[in-house]
Coordinates of N, CA, C and O in Angstrom, one line a residue:
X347 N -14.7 -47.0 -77.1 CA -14.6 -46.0 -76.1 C -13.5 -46.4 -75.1 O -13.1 -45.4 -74.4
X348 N -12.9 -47.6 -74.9 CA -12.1 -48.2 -74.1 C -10.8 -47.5 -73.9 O -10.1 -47.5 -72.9
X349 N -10.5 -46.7 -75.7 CA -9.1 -46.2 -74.9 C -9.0 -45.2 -74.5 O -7.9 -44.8 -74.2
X350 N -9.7 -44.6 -74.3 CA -9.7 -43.2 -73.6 C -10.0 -43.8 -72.1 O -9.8 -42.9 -71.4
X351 N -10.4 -44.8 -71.3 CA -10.9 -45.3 -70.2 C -9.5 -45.0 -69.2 O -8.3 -45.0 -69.7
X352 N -9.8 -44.7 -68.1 CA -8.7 -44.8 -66.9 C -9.2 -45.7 -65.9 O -10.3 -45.4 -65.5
X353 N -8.7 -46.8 -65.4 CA -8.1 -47.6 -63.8 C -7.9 -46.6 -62.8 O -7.6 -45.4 -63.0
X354 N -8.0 -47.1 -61.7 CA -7.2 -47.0 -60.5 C -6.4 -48.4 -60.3 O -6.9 -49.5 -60.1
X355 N -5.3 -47.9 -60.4 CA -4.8 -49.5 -59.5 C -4.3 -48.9 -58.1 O -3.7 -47.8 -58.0
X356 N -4.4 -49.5 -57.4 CA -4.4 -50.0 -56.0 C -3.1 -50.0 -55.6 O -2.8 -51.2 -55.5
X357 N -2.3 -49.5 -55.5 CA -0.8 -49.7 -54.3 C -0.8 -50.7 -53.0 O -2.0 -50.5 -52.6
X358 N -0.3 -51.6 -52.3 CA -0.2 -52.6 -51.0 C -0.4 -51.5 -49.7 O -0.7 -51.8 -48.6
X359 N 0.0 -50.0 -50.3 CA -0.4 -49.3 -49.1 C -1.6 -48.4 -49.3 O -1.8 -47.5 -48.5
X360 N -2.6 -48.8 -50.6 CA -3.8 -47.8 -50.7 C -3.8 -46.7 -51.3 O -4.6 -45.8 -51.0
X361 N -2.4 -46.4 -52.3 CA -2.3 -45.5 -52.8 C -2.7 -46.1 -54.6 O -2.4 -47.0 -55.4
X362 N -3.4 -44.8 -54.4 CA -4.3 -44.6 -55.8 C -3.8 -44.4 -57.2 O -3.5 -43.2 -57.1
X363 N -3.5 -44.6 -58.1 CA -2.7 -44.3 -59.7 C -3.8 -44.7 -60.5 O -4.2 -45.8 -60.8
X364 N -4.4 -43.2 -60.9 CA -4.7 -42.9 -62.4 C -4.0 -43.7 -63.2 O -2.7 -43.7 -63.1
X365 N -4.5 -44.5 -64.2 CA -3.6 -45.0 -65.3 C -5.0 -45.3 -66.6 O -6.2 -45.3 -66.4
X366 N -4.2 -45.4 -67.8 CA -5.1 -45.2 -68.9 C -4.8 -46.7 -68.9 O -3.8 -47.3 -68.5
X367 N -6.3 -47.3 -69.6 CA -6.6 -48.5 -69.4 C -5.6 -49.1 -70.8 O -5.7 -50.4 -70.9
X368 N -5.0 -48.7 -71.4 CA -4.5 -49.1 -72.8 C -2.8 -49.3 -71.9 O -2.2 -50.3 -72.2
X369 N -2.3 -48.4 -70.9 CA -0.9 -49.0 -70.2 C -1.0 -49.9 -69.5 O 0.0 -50.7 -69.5
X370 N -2.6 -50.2 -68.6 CA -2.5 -50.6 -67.4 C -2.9 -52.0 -67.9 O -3.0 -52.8 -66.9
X371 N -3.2 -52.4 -68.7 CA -3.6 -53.6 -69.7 C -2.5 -54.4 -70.1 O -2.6 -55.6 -70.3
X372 N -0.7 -53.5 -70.2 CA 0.0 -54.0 -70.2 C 0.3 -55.3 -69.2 O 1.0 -56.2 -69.5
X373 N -0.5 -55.0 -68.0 CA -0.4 -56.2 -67.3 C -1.6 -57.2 -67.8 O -2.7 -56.9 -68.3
X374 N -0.8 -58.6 -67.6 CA -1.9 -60.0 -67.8 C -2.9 -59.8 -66.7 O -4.1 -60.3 -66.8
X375 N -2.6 -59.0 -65.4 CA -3.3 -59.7 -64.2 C -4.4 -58.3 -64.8 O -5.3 -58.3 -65.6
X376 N -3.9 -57.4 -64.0 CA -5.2 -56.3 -64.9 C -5.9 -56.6 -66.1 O -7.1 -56.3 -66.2
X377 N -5.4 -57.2 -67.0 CA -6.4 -57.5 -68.0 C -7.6 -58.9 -67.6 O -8.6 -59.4 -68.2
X378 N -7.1 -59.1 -66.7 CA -7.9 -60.5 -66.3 C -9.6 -59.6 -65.3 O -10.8 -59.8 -65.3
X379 N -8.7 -58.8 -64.4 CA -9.6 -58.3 -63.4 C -10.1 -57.4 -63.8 O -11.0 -56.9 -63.0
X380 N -9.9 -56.9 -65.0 CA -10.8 -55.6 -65.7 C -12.1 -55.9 -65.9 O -12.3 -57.0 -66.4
X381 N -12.9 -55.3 -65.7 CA -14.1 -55.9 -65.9 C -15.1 -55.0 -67.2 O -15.8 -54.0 -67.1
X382 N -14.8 -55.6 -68.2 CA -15.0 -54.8 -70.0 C -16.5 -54.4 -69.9 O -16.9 -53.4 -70.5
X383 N -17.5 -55.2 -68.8 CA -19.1 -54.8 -68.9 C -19.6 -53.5 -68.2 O -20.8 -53.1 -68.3
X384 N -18.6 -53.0 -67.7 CA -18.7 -51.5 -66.4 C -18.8 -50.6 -67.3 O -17.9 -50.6 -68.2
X385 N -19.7 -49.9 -67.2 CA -20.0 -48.4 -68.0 C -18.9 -47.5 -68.2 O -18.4 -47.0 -67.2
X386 N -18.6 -47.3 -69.2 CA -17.1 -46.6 -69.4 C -17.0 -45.4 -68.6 O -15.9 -44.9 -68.4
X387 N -18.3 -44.9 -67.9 CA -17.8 -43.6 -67.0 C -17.3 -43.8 -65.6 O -16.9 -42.9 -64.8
X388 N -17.3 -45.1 -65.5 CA -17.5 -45.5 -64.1 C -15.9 -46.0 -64.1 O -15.6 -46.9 -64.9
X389 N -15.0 -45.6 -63.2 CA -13.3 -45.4 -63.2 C -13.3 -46.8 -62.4 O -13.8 -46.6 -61.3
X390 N -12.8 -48.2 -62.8 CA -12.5 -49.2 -62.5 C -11.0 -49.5 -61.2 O -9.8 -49.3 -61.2
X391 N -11.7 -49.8 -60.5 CA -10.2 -49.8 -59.0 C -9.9 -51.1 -58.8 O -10.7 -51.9 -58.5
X392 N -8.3 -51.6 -59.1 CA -7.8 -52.5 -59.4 C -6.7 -52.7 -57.9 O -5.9 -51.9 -57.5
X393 N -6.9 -54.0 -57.3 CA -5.8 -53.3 -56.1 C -5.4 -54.9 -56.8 O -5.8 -55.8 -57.4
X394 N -4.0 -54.1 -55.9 CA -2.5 -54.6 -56.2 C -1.8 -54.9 -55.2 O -0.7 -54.4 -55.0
X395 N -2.3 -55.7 -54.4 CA -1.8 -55.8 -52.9 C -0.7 -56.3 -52.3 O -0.2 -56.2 -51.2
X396 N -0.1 -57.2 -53.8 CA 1.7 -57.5 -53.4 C 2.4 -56.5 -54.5 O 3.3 -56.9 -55.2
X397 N 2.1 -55.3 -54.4 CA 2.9 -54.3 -55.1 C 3.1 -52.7 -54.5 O 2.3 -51.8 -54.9
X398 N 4.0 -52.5 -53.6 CA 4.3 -51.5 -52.8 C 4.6 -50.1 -53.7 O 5.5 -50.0 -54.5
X399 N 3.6 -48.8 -53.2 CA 3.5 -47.9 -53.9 C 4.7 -47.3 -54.4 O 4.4 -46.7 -55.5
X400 N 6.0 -47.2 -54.0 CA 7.1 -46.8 -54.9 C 7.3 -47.7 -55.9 O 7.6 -47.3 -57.0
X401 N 7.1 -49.3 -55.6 CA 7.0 -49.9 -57.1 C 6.6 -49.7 -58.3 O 7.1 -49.6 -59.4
X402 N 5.1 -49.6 -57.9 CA 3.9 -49.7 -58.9 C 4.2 -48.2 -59.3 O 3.4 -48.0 -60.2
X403 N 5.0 -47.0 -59.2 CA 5.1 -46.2 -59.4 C 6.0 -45.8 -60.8 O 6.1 -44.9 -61.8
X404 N 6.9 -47.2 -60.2 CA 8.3 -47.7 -61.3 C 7.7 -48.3 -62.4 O 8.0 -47.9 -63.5
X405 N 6.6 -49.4 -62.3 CA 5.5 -50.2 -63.0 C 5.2 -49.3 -63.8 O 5.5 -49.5 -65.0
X406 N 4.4 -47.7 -63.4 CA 3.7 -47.1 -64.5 C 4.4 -46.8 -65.1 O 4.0 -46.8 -66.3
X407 N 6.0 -46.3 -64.7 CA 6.4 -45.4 -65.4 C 7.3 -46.3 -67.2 O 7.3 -46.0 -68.4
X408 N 7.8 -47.5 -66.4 CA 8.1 -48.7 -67.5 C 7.1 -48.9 -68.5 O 7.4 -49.2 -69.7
X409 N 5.4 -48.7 -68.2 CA 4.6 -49.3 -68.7 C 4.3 -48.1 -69.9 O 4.3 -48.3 -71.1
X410 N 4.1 -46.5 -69.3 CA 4.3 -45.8 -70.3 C 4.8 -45.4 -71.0 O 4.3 -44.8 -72.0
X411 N 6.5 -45.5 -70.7 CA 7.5 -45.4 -71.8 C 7.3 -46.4 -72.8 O 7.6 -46.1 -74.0
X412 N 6.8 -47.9 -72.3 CA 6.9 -48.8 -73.8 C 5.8 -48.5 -74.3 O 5.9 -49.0 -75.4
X413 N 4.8 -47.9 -74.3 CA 3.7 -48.0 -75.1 C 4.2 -46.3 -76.2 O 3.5 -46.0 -77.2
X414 N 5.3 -45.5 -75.8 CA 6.4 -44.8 -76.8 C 7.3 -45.3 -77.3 O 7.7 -44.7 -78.3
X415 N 7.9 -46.3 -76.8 CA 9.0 -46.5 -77.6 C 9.4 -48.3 -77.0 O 10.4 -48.5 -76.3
X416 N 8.5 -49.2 -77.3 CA 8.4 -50.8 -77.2 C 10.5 -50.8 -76.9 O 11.4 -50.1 -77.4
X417 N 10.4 -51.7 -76.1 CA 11.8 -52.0 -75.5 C 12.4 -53.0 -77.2 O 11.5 -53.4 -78.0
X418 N 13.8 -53.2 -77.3 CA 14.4 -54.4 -77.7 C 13.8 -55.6 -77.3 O 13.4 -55.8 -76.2
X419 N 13.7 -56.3 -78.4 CA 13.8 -57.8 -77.7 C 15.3 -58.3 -77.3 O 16.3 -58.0 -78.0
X420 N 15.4 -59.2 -75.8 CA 16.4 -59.0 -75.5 C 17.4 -60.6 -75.6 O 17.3 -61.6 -74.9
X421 N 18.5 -60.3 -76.7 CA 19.3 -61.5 -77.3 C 19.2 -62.3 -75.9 O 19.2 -61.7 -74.8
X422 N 19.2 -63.6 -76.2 CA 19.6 -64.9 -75.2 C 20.5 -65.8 -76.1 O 20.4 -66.0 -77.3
X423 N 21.7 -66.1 -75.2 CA 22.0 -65.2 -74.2 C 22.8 -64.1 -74.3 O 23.3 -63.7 -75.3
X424 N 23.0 -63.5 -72.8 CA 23.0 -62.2 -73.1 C 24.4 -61.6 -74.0 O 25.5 -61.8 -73.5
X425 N 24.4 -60.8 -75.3 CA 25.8 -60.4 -75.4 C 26.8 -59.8 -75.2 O 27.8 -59.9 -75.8
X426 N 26.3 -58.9 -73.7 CA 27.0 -58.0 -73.0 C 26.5 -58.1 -71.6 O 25.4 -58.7 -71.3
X427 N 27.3 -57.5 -70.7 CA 26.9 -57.3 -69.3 C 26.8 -56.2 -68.9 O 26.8 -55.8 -67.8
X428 N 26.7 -55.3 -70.2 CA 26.3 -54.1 -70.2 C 25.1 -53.6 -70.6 O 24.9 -53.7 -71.8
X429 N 24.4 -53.1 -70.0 CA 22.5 -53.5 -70.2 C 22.5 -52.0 -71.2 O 21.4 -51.6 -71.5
X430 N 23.4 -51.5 -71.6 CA 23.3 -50.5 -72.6 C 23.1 -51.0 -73.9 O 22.3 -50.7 -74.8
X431 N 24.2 -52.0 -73.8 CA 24.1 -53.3 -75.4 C 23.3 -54.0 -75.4 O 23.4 -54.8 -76.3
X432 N 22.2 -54.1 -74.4 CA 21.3 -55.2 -74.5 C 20.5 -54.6 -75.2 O 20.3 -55.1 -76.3
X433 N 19.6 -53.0 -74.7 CA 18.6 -52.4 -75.0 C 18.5 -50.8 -74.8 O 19.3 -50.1 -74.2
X434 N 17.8 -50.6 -75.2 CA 17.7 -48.6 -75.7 C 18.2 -48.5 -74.5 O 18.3 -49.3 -73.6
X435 N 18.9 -46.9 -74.5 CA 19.5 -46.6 -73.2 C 18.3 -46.4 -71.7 O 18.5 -46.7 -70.6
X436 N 17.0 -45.7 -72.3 CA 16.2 -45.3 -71.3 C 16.4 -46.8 -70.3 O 17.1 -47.0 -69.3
X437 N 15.5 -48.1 -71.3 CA 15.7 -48.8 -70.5 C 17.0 -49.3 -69.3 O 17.0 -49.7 -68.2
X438 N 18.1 -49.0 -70.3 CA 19.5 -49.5 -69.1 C 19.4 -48.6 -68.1 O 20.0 -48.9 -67.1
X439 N 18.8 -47.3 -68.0 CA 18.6 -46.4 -66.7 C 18.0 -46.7 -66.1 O 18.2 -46.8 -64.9
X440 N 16.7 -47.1 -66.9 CA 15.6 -47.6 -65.8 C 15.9 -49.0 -64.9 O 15.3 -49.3 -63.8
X441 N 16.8 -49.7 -65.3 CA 17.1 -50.9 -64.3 C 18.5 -50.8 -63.4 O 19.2 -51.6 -62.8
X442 N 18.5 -49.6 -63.6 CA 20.5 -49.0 -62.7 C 19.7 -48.8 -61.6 O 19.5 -47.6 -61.5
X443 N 19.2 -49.5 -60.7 CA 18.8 -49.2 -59.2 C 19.4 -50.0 -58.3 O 20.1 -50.8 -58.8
X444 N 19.3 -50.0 -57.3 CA 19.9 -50.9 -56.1 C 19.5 -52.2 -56.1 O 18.4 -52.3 -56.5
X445 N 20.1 -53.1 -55.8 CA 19.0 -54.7 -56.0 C 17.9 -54.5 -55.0 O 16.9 -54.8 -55.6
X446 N 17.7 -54.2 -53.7 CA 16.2 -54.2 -53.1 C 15.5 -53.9 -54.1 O 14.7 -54.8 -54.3
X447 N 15.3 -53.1 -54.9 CA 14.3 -52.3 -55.7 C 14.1 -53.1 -57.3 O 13.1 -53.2 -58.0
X448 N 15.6 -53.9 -57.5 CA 15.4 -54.7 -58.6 C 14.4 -55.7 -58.3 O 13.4 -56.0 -58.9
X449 N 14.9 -56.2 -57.5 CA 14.3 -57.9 -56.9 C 12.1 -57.2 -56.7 O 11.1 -57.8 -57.0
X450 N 12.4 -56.0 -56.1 CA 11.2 -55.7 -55.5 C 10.3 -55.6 -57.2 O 9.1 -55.7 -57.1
X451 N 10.9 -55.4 -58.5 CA 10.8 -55.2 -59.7 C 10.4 -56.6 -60.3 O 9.3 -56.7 -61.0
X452 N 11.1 -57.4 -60.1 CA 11.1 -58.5 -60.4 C 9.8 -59.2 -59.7 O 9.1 -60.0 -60.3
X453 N 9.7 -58.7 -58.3 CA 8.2 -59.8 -57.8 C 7.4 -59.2 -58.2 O 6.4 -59.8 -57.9
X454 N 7.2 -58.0 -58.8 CA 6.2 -57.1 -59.1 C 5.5 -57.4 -60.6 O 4.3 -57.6 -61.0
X455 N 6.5 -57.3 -61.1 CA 6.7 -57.6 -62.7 C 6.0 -59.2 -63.3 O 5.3 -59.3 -64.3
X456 N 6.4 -60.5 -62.4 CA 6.4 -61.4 -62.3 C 4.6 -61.5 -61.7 O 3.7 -62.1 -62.2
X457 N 4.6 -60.8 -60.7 CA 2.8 -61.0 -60.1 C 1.7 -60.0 -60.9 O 0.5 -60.1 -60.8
X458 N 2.5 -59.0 -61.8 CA 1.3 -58.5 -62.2 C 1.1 -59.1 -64.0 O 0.2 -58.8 -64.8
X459 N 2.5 -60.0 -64.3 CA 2.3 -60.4 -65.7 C 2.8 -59.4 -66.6 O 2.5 -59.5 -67.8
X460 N 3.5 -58.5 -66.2 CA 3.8 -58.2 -67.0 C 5.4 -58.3 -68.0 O 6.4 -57.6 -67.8
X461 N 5.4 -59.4 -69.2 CA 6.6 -59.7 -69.9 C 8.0 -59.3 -70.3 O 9.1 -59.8 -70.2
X462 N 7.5 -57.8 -70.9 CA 8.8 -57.1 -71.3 C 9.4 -56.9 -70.0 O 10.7 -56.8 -70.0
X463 N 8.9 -56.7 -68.6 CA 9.5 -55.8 -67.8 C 10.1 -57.0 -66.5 O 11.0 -56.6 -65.8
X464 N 9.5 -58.0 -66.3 CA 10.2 -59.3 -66.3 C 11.3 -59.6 -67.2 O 12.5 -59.6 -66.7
X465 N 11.1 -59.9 -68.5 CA 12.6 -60.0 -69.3 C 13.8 -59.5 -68.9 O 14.8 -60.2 -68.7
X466 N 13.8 -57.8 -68.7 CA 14.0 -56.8 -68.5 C 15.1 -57.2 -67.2 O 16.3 -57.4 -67.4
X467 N 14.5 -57.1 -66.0 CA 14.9 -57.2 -65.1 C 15.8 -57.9 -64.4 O 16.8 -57.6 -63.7
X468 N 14.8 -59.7 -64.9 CA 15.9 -60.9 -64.9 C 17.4 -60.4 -65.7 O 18.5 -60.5 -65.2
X469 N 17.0 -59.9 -67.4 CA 18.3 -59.9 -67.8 C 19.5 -59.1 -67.0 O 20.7 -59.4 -67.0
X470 N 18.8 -57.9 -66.2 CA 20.0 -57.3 -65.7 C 20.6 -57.6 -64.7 O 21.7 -57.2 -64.4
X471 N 19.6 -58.9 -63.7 CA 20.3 -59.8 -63.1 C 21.4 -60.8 -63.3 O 22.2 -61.2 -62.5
X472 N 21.3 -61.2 -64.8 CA 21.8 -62.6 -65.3 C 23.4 -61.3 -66.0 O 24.6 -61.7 -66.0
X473 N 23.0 -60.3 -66.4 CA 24.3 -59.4 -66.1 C 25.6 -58.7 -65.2 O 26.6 -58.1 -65.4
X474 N 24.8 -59.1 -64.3 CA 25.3 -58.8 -62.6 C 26.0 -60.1 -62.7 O 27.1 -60.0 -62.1
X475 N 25.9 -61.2 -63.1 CA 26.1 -62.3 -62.9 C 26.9 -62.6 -64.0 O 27.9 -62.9 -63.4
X476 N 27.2 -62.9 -65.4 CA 28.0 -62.9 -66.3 C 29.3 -62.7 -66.4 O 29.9 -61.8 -66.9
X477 N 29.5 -63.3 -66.1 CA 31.6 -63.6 -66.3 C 32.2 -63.7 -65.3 O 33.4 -63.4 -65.1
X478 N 31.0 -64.4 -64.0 CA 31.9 -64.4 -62.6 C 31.9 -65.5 -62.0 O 31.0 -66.4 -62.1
X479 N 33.0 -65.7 -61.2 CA 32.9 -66.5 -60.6 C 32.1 -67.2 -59.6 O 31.3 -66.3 -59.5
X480 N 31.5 -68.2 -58.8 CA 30.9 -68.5 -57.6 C 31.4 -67.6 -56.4 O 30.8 -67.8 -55.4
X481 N 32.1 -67.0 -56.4 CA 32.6 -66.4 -55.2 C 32.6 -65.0 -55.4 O 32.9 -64.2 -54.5
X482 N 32.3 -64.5 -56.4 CA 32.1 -63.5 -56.6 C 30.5 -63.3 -57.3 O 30.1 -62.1 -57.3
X483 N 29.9 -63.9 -57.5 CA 28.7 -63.7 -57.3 C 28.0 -63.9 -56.0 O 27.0 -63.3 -55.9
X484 N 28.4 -64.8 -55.0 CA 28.3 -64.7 -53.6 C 28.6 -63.2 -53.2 O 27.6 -62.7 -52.6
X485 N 29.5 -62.6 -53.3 CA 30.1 -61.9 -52.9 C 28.8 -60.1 -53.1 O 28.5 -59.2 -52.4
X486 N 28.5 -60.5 -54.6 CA 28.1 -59.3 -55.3 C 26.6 -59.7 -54.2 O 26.5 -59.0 -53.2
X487 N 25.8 -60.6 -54.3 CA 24.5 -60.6 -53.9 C 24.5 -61.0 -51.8 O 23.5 -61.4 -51.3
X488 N 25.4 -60.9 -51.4 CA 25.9 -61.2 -50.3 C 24.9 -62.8 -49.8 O 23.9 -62.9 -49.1
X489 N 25.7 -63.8 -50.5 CA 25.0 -65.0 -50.3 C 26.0 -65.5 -49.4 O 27.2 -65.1 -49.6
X490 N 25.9 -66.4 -48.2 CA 26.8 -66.9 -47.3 C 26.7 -68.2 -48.1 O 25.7 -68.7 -48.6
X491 N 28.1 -68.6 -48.1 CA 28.4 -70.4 -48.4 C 28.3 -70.9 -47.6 O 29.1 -70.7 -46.7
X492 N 27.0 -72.3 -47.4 CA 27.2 -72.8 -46.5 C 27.3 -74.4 -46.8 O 26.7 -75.2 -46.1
X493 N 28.2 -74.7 -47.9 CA 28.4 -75.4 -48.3 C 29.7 -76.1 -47.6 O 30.3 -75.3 -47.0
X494 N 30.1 -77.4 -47.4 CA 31.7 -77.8 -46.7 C 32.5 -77.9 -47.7 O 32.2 -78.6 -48.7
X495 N 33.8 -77.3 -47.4 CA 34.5 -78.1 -48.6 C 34.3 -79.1 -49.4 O 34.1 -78.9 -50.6
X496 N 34.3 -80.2 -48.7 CA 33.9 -81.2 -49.7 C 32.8 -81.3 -49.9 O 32.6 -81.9 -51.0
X497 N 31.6 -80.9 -49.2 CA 30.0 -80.6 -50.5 C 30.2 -79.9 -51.7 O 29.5 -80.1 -52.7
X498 N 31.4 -78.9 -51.5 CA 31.3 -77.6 -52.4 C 31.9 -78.4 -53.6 O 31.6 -78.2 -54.8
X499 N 33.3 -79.6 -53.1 CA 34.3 -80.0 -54.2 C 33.3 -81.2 -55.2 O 33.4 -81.6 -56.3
X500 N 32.4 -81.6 -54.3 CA 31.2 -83.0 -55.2 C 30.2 -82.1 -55.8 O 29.4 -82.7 -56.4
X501 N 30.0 -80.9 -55.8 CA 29.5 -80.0 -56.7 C 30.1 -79.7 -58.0 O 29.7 -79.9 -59.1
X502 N 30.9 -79.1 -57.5 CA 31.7 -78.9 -58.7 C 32.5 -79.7 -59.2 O 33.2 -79.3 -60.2
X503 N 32.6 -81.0 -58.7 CA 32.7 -82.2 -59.6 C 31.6 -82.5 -60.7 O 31.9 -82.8 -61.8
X504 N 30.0 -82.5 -59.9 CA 29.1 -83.1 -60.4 C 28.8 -82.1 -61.7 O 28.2 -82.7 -62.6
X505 N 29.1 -80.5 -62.1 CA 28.8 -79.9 -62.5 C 30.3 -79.4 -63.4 O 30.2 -78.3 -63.9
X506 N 30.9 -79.7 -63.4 CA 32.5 -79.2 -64.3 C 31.4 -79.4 -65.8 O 31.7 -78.3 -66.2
X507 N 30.9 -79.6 -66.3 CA 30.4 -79.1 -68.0 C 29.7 -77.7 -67.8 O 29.6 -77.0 -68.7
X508 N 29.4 -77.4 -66.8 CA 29.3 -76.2 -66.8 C 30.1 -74.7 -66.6 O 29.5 -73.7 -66.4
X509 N 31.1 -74.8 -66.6 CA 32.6 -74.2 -66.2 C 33.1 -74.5 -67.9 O 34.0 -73.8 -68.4
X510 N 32.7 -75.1 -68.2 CA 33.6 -76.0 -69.6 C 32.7 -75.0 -70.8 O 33.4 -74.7 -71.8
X511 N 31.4 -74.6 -70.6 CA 30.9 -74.2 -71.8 C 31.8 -72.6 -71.8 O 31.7 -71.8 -72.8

């Protein structure tokens, strides 16, 4: 009787999402806190309290498309920096957002356990990042250097095999 069952999970601001227990399962942590002995009529409320209601909104909606159409597994490392070549197109739309919203994806993804959509996210970070320089990846994620010249030059001394690969 389980798949027909619906959750509530819980938003960080108390907002409520219907979800069928077969998406919402996609998470490790929901599957942990589900409780399988609860009389199937009785609608199980799951709160989610480091996941802010436009996230968890992004959450379901990732979580329902793969249970239609399972994502690529995604090559390491990556063969493009174009998240179109990585994986089906829906997915490369679904990760074309602003980085607040990525990163906010990423702690989301990461705290509710859920794999593909961690994969997912990091890769489009490590894409953002693929074929660039240190100064221009500073640049893209607005990181200040606060390194000195010469801290920065015994770095990249200590590290030149990695510039080399």
């Amino acid at each position: 009787m389980t798949e027909n069952r619906t959750v509530h999970l819980v938003s960080q601001e108390g907002e409520q999402f219907d979800v069928s227990l077969e998406v919402a399962k996609m998470s490790e942590l929901v599957k942990t806190m589900f409780d399988d002995d609860q009389a199937d009529e009785e609608i199980q409320e799951i709160p989610l309290p480091n996941v802010k209601t436009h996230i968890l909104a992004k959450v379901i909606e990732f979580a329902e498309h793969y249970k239609v159409e399972p994502m690529n597994e995604i090559a390491k490392p990556l063969k493009s920096a174009n998240m179109s070549e990585v994986v089906q197109e829906w997915y490369a739309q679904f990760v074309a957002v602003d980085q607040e919203m990525l990163f906010e994806l990423i702690l989301a993804a990461n705290y509710m356990d859920i794999k593909p959509l961690l994969d997912l996210t990091c890769a489009t970070v490590a894409s953002m990042i693929k074929g660039k320089t240190p100064e221009e990846i500073r640049k893209h994620f607005n990181i200040v250097n606060d390194f000195t010249p010469a801290e920065e030059a015994q770095v990249r001394e200590e590290n030149k095999w990695c510039e080399e690969a």
